[in-house]
Each structure stands twice: as structure tokens, then as C-alpha cells.
XYZ file of C-alpha atoms in Angstrom:
423
model
C -9.150 11.280 6.368
C -7.712 13.578 9.042
C -4.813 11.107 9.292
C -4.339 11.530 5.369
C -4.466 15.253 5.587
C -1.784 15.378 8.273
C 0.455 13.257 5.932
C -0.155 15.546 2.865
C 0.782 18.565 4.978
C 4.018 16.793 6.157
C 4.867 15.845 2.335
C 4.420 19.739 1.413
C 6.692 20.870 4.242
C 8.947 18.199 3.422
C 9.137 19.118 -0.271
C 9.595 22.909 0.794
C 12.526 22.004 2.817
C 13.735 19.793 0.039
C 13.544 22.658 -2.504
C 15.441 25.014 -0.026
C 18.256 22.472 0.376
C 18.565 21.799 -3.174
C 19.126 25.529 -4.017
C 22.095 25.856 -1.413
C 23.755 22.689 0.185
C 22.890 20.335 -2.565
C 24.128 22.955 -5.275
C 27.443 23.494 -3.343
C 27.730 19.929 -2.545
C 26.499 16.703 -4.107
C 25.438 18.636 -7.374
C 28.636 20.957 -7.367
C 29.052 22.091 -10.941
C 25.545 21.364 -12.044
C 23.001 24.235 -12.275
C 20.055 23.594 -9.761
C 16.844 25.606 -9.648
C 13.997 25.774 -7.451
C 10.814 27.954 -6.986
C 7.724 28.119 -4.979
C 4.516 29.392 -6.868
C 0.756 29.761 -6.748
C -2.300 31.791 -5.892
C -5.122 32.290 -3.420
C -8.475 33.227 -5.137
C -11.631 33.745 -3.165
C -14.859 34.945 -3.941
C -17.850 36.448 -2.222
C -21.046 35.291 -3.905
C -24.635 35.194 -4.503
C -25.948 32.104 -6.360
C -28.934 30.267 -7.413
C -30.140 27.666 -9.865
C -33.908 27.561 -10.753
C -36.137 26.059 -13.414
C -35.697 22.474 -12.793
C -37.705 19.732 -10.618
C -35.649 20.587 -7.629
C -34.428 24.366 -7.535
C -31.433 25.590 -5.548
C -32.696 28.611 -3.657
C -30.768 31.930 -3.630
C -28.029 32.176 -1.043
C -24.745 33.637 -0.097
C -21.361 31.911 0.168
C -17.649 32.277 0.059
C -16.104 30.073 -2.766
C -12.510 29.081 -3.859
C -11.191 30.163 -7.225
C -9.030 26.939 -7.580
C -6.329 28.204 -5.280
C -3.013 26.105 -5.450
C 0.688 26.062 -4.418
C 3.369 24.414 -6.167
C 7.166 23.386 -5.880
C 9.042 23.104 -8.874
C 12.824 22.838 -10.215
C 15.126 21.487 -12.611
C 19.019 20.028 -12.370
C 21.289 20.457 -15.030
C 22.419 17.291 -16.699
C 24.478 17.980 -19.564
C 24.865 20.768 -22.192
C 21.055 22.225 -22.486
C 19.609 18.977 -21.090
C 17.729 19.343 -17.587
C 15.844 17.048 -15.262
C 12.283 18.433 -14.268
C 10.300 17.969 -11.152
C 7.269 19.595 -9.973
C 4.752 19.145 -6.990
C 1.529 20.958 -7.078
C -1.487 21.083 -4.921
C -4.914 22.676 -5.088
C -5.894 24.384 -1.715
C -9.363 23.194 -1.956
C -12.672 23.674 -0.037
C -11.481 26.593 2.157
C -14.772 28.092 1.431
C -16.678 25.306 2.761
C -15.033 24.507 6.083
C -12.867 21.751 4.276
C -15.854 19.779 2.984
C -17.134 20.375 -0.599
C -20.602 19.596 -1.974
C -19.850 15.960 -2.511
C -18.684 15.450 0.906
C -14.939 15.361 0.170
C -12.499 16.871 2.839
C -9.158 16.898 1.098
C -7.856 20.311 1.561
C -4.574 19.614 -0.348
C -5.240 17.768 -3.464
C -2.741 16.655 -6.075
C -2.662 18.787 -9.027
C 0.102 18.727 -11.897
C 2.780 16.596 -10.339
C 5.433 15.065 -12.336
C 9.170 14.259 -13.007
C 10.726 14.426 -16.670
C 13.561 15.674 -18.796
C 13.954 18.442 -21.241
C 16.214 19.940 -23.879
C 15.607 22.693 -26.523
C 16.583 20.228 -29.216
C 14.410 17.253 -28.250
C 11.502 18.634 -26.224
C 10.029 17.925 -23.041
C 9.052 14.384 -21.877
C 7.313 13.830 -18.246
C 5.198 11.275 -16.417
C 3.220 11.666 -13.475
C -0.256 13.284 -12.983
C -0.621 16.208 -15.465
C -2.977 18.027 -17.661
C -3.357 16.591 -21.072
C -2.124 18.354 -24.143
C -5.597 18.905 -25.213
C -5.757 21.042 -22.130
C -2.312 22.331 -21.463
C -1.099 23.104 -25.103
C -4.450 24.176 -26.598
C -6.769 24.531 -23.514
C -9.189 27.426 -23.144
C -7.881 28.539 -19.882
C -4.943 30.730 -20.766
C -2.665 31.648 -23.649
C -3.897 28.679 -25.475
C -2.977 26.545 -22.721
C -2.426 26.500 -18.923
C -4.755 27.051 -16.248
C -3.146 30.358 -14.452
C -5.916 32.059 -12.661
C -6.694 35.443 -14.426
C -3.022 35.908 -14.755
C -2.492 34.917 -18.664
C -5.630 35.728 -20.692
C -6.821 33.361 -23.404
C -10.031 32.109 -24.787
C -11.919 31.819 -21.291
C -11.232 35.219 -19.790
C -12.940 34.093 -16.638
C -10.946 30.893 -16.015
C -10.622 29.944 -12.442
C -13.780 31.724 -11.134
C -17.442 30.751 -11.130
C -17.983 32.731 -14.476
C -15.858 30.471 -16.354
C -17.326 28.815 -19.491
C -14.743 25.918 -19.824
C -12.412 23.354 -18.630
C -14.339 19.959 -17.254
C -17.030 17.826 -18.274
C -19.689 19.906 -16.406
C -18.757 23.105 -18.510
C -20.327 24.485 -21.530
C -16.969 24.434 -23.567
C -13.835 22.302 -23.318
C -15.494 19.471 -22.089
C -12.749 17.142 -23.236
C -9.919 19.017 -21.023
C -8.776 16.770 -18.246
C -5.888 16.037 -16.019
C -4.675 12.446 -16.737
C -3.364 10.263 -13.615
C -0.855 7.723 -14.437
C 0.244 9.423 -17.537
C 3.344 10.235 -19.862
C 3.376 13.368 -21.923
C 5.746 14.579 -24.553
C 6.121 18.392 -26.132
C 8.194 19.090 -29.171
C 10.540 22.034 -28.921
C 8.756 25.379 -30.426
C 9.930 25.929 -34.119
C 9.059 29.456 -35.738
C 6.153 29.652 -33.674
C 4.608 25.852 -34.035
C 4.522 23.235 -31.101
C 2.856 19.969 -30.904
C 2.219 17.367 -28.108
C 0.731 14.092 -27.124
C -0.433 12.547 -23.988
C -1.341 9.011 -22.882
C -2.920 8.098 -19.557
C -2.783 4.488 -18.560
C -5.665 2.331 -16.936
C -3.778 0.142 -14.699
C -6.595 -0.440 -12.226
C -9.302 -1.521 -14.790
C -11.836 -1.658 -11.848
C -14.711 -2.231 -14.239
C -12.873 -4.780 -16.374
C -12.365 -2.617 -19.396
C -9.266 -0.657 -20.284
C -10.191 2.898 -20.084
C -6.854 4.471 -21.403
C -6.993 8.068 -22.720
C -4.917 9.756 -24.972
C -4.695 13.275 -26.829
C -3.014 15.075 -29.447
C -2.520 18.917 -29.917
C -0.686 21.338 -31.971
C -0.566 25.406 -31.906
C 0.892 28.171 -34.035
C 1.660 31.507 -32.812
C 2.707 34.526 -34.622
C 3.088 37.863 -32.764
C -0.171 38.671 -31.294
C -2.264 35.851 -33.038
C -2.473 32.260 -31.685
C -4.223 29.336 -33.179
C -4.540 25.881 -31.938
C -6.381 22.368 -32.496
C -6.498 19.221 -30.472
C -7.993 15.590 -30.419
C -9.030 13.600 -27.129
C -10.283 10.001 -27.056
C -11.234 7.590 -23.978
C -11.734 3.967 -24.486
C -14.551 2.058 -23.412
C -16.279 4.986 -22.158
C -19.817 6.136 -22.822
C -22.955 7.628 -21.718
C -24.710 6.403 -18.732
C -28.264 5.971 -20.334
C -29.740 4.437 -17.455
C -29.165 7.439 -15.271
C -29.886 9.794 -18.084
C -33.385 8.303 -18.334
C -33.903 8.512 -14.710
C -33.382 12.372 -14.622
C -29.848 12.468 -13.278
C -28.490 14.698 -16.246
C -26.110 13.550 -18.722
C -22.976 11.916 -17.736
C -20.200 9.545 -18.806
C -19.371 6.111 -17.273
C -17.417 2.896 -18.011
C -19.278 1.469 -21.143
C -17.671 -1.473 -23.014
C -17.028 -1.647 -26.492
C -17.481 2.273 -27.189
C -15.695 5.212 -27.133
C -15.906 9.152 -26.262
C -13.813 11.591 -28.257
C -13.450 15.387 -28.580
C -12.002 17.598 -31.199
C -11.646 21.404 -31.002
C -10.239 24.452 -32.832
C -9.523 27.694 -31.142
C -7.811 31.145 -31.966
C -7.113 34.301 -30.044
C -5.637 37.696 -31.193
C -4.821 41.012 -29.473
C -5.339 44.129 -31.469
C -2.871 47.261 -30.786
C -5.902 48.889 -29.138
C -5.438 46.562 -26.428
C -8.673 44.632 -27.298
C -8.459 40.989 -27.060
C -10.815 38.514 -28.863
C -11.150 34.773 -28.670
C -13.195 32.111 -30.661
C -13.569 28.437 -30.289
C -15.426 25.503 -31.723
C -15.622 22.029 -29.880
C -17.288 18.565 -31.033
C -17.911 15.527 -28.632
C -18.874 12.008 -29.868
C -20.216 10.033 -26.530
C -20.661 6.306 -27.213
C -23.477 4.536 -25.810
C -24.707 0.961 -25.628
C -28.425 0.113 -25.262
C -29.651 -3.221 -24.132
C -33.163 -4.005 -25.337
C -35.582 -6.145 -23.332
C -37.527 -9.263 -24.483
C -41.030 -8.647 -26.027
C -43.841 -11.018 -26.836
C -42.787 -10.936 -30.260
C -38.885 -11.340 -29.710
C -37.664 -13.204 -26.610
C -34.068 -12.435 -27.388
C -32.221 -9.456 -25.889
C -29.905 -7.201 -27.973
C -27.276 -4.773 -27.484
C -27.607 -1.555 -29.628
C -24.422 0.661 -29.935
C -24.018 3.979 -31.411
C -22.832 7.622 -30.701
C -24.494 10.742 -29.370
C -22.801 13.978 -30.907
C -23.008 17.420 -29.537
C -20.998 20.558 -30.491
C -20.478 23.927 -28.731
C -18.906 27.331 -29.538
C -17.685 30.280 -27.369
C -16.288 33.581 -27.811
C -14.675 36.343 -25.830
C -13.646 39.718 -25.747
C -11.772 42.078 -23.296
C -10.834 45.755 -23.281
C -8.126 47.328 -21.133
C -8.692 50.369 -19.872
C -5.273 52.001 -18.992
C -3.066 49.942 -16.826
C -5.521 49.152 -14.097
C -8.749 47.895 -15.545
C -9.849 45.295 -17.994
C -13.349 44.683 -18.992
C -14.197 41.231 -19.946
C -17.191 39.509 -21.646
C -17.385 35.853 -22.780
C -20.521 33.851 -24.113
C -20.985 30.442 -25.412
C -23.400 28.019 -26.655
C -24.152 24.253 -26.389
C -25.867 22.673 -29.310
C -28.342 19.890 -29.466
C -27.586 16.105 -28.695
C -27.853 14.444 -31.846
C -29.090 10.495 -31.660
C -30.019 10.835 -27.912
C -31.493 7.756 -26.591
C -33.722 9.812 -24.222
C -35.802 12.949 -24.481
C -35.642 15.434 -27.559
C -32.147 16.446 -28.892
C -33.046 20.269 -28.409
C -33.724 19.537 -24.602
C -29.882 19.024 -23.959
C -28.829 22.637 -25.146
C -27.568 25.385 -22.844
C -25.995 29.134 -23.297
C -23.880 31.052 -20.828
C -22.778 34.829 -20.494
C -20.254 36.092 -18.382
C -19.626 39.764 -17.678
C -17.275 41.673 -15.357
C -13.906 43.491 -14.881
C -10.620 43.328 -12.918
C -8.599 45.869 -11.214
C -5.015 45.336 -11.149
C -3.458 46.896 -8.200
C -0.273 45.257 -9.180
C 1.163 41.980 -10.430
C 0.624 39.985 -7.272
C -3.014 41.475 -6.048
C -5.933 42.038 -8.146
C -9.957 42.405 -6.927
C -12.690 41.511 -9.732
C -16.433 41.830 -10.022
C -18.372 39.283 -12.279
C -21.826 38.172 -13.314
C -22.612 34.983 -14.960
C -25.807 33.331 -15.988
C -26.269 29.676 -17.520
C -29.687 28.814 -19.127
C -30.105 24.970 -19.468
C -32.715 23.274 -21.357
C -35.024 20.633 -19.377
C -32.370 17.777 -19.769
C -29.082 19.785 -19.465
C -27.212 20.656 -16.260
C -24.157 22.759 -17.165
C -22.751 23.893 -13.932
C -20.618 26.867 -12.772
C -16.768 26.247 -13.444
C -15.611 26.347 -9.726
C -17.557 25.557 -6.791
C -20.577 23.904 -8.699
C -23.968 24.135 -7.311
C -25.657 20.694 -6.314
C -29.347 20.589 -5.971
C -29.550 16.689 -5.572
C -27.760 14.293 -3.025
C -25.570 16.885 -1.640
C -22.703 15.820 0.444
C -22.139 12.587 -1.496
C -19.841 11.342 -4.367
C -23.104 11.111 -6.462
C -24.033 14.822 -5.858
C -25.730 16.371 -8.881
C -27.277 19.651 -10.514
C -30.937 18.644 -11.250
C -31.410 18.820 -15.252
C -33.234 22.306 -16.083
C -31.726 24.122 -13.206
C -29.899 27.409 -14.544
C -27.372 28.477 -12.371
C -26.511 32.325 -11.801
C -23.798 34.118 -9.772
C -22.767 37.420 -8.834
C -19.530 37.801 -7.105
C -16.820 39.791 -6.042
C -13.290 38.364 -5.790
C -9.751 38.778 -4.836
C -6.622 36.805 -6.111
C -3.148 37.154 -4.584
C -0.217 35.630 -6.444
C 3.061 34.519 -5.128
């Protein structure tokens, strides 16, 4: 693993050198007459927190820690081809786990991890097409992280005003909302040009490995419309041969998905944001998930045959946010959400899988590059639910392993002070 980290570091340094060359020597030599643009971007986001998660069978006791708020560094560029047609490239990496000595709660020690990395082509007439490792349009075009899409770390305000902090409510499978948002590996993505405020897109992730024997390809569709300070978007996401891990669900490991032959998991959502002239921003979102499952029945004295029962569990969530700018410097922000009952569950009661979360705090913008902030978030999980903190989640069981998880019924809380520096 140490050797791998050294290789990744050398690749990043080589990319930085290539970016510098492509902006100078290459532009004057091999690419003479073509417009070449390169840039370096990112942010570092650190938090000092007091966290705990109690209420379940194995509580996570109160303790202090330093957490990473999804810090990253990226190198991006474009090369003029003909007319308005441009070639695109980007290499982006997470600066993960600086908060835990380079090792996270699941025992992983990568400190530079691949994020949105792609190559593609774009024109104002035909849109954008890219291939690589990138957020699906369910996340990038109509995501809850910022401006109905993206994941920009408190720099662009969207539905989830606490994106990229422990107080976020959305963005991954363990969140209360945005549980269908994901980054597709081995994928292709297309975005239409923007036309009178309307834009649409599609993503497809290939399952080349098929390590379970099934094709677990994933695709998503999304569209959004913006008119002045108002934006609305909708999206759909579907993954083949994927469903609820009913065996581990019955063992008390919590709700999780795995490879299940012949069933699918899908999501759809609708969300909207609006900013009033009073500098008050509001957001509202709804998401519905349909989780396939397969249940093998055992022989009984009256029936010596086994049978495979398939079906789907359904769960819905809503969230809302409001923020108020106070002068130029201060922004007070509140977000709240609810994850409803799990209909058609094969274990426990449907109401046992609900959860609520509330996050409250404020940011203080010193300038465009540096901003401190303070927050408090509280998640209340019912007895079979384990919604977790958005960044740096808590693991009360099997900590330090790939199978680490938060015990169902544990309800995380976090109070923190953060600093984000952008470049």
C-alpha cells in the first residue's frame, strides 16, 4: 500500500508538470495555433468535532476528533480542436484521511484517492461527452450538493447547505437523502447544451469485472430547468442485479445493498431551490428508493422443496433547507430531513427503518478563499436504521475492517468547528 501511495504521488506531480508544460511550451510548439487552457483547483476542509452515537446495542461513546471534509485537489484543462469544439481532460483526487493518520475507520490507508477523472469532448452545439470515473448525472446535474449539481464544498449553495461536512444530510447510500447519488467507475456521460435554462444528461457505468457472475451495470437520467433565482430538477438511477442483503439485515448489520441476481435497485427524485431578494435561500427535495430482494425459503415438513421469493422494498425521504445571509460575511443555515418507513421489509417492522436529521450552524466568509464555520447535527435512527454522518462516518462495529458499520439504532451527533481553504 505504501508503494501504491508513492506511485500515486508521482502521478500527481507528473500531471502538475504536464499542466505547466501544456500551458507554455506545448502551446508555443506542438499545439501552436490552438487554445490550450490548464488550471489547478481544490480545497482543504478540516473540522474539530465532538461526536457520539448511542441508542443501539453497541454505543459509540462521546469523544473528540479531527475530521476531513472531503478535501481534494484537481488538475483540469482543454485543448481547442476546431471552431468551438474542445478536447477536455481532468484528474481529481481526494486528500482523504489526513484526519486519522492516513487510515480511516475501515482500515483503508489511501491518502490520494481517485475522484472525477475523465477525458472527453465538448461543443456549444452538441454538448459534452466524457469517459472515465465521474459522478453520474443523478449527482452532477441534479445532485443535492450544490446549485442542483456538483459537490463543491460550501462554495456553491444548493439543497444540502451543509454539503462536505459531518452535518450534511445527503450524497451517499448511508445518508438520509440522495441515497442514489454515486460516482460511476468505468463510465460514459453525456450532457446536452443548455437551452433557455433547460439541460439534460445521461450516464452509464459498465460492469466489466462481473465478479459475482451478474452484470451490475448502472445508468441514470436527469434534467433541470433554471429561471433566474429558481431551479428545479429531476433524476432517475437504476442498478441491475442489485438488492437488499437480507441475510445480514436479519443478523442486525443494518440495511445495505449487495449483488442479488434477477432484481434491481432504483431511485427517482425531484428537488428545487429558490433565492429571494432578501438573500434568503430555500430548498426542498423528495426521493423514492425501490430495493429489490430475493428470499430463499427452506424445506418444511409439509413442503420438501425450496423456493425463491423476489420482490422490492420501498422507502421515501424528504429534506428541506433554509439559509439567510447576514451582511457580506455571515450565513446562518438550517437543514432537516426525514427517511420514512421501509415498506415490504422481510425483517422487523416497516417503521423500525425510519430516521430524522437536523443540522444547524453558520459560516463566516473572510474572503472567497478562506472561511471558518460552526455546526451541530443530530440524527435519530429507529431501531433497525443506521443513517450515518455524511463525512467521516462513525463505526461502532468491526472498526478498521472493510465490513465496519454503525450498529442499527445508534443515533450519531456531532458538534464541530471547521475551516475551509480554497485554491
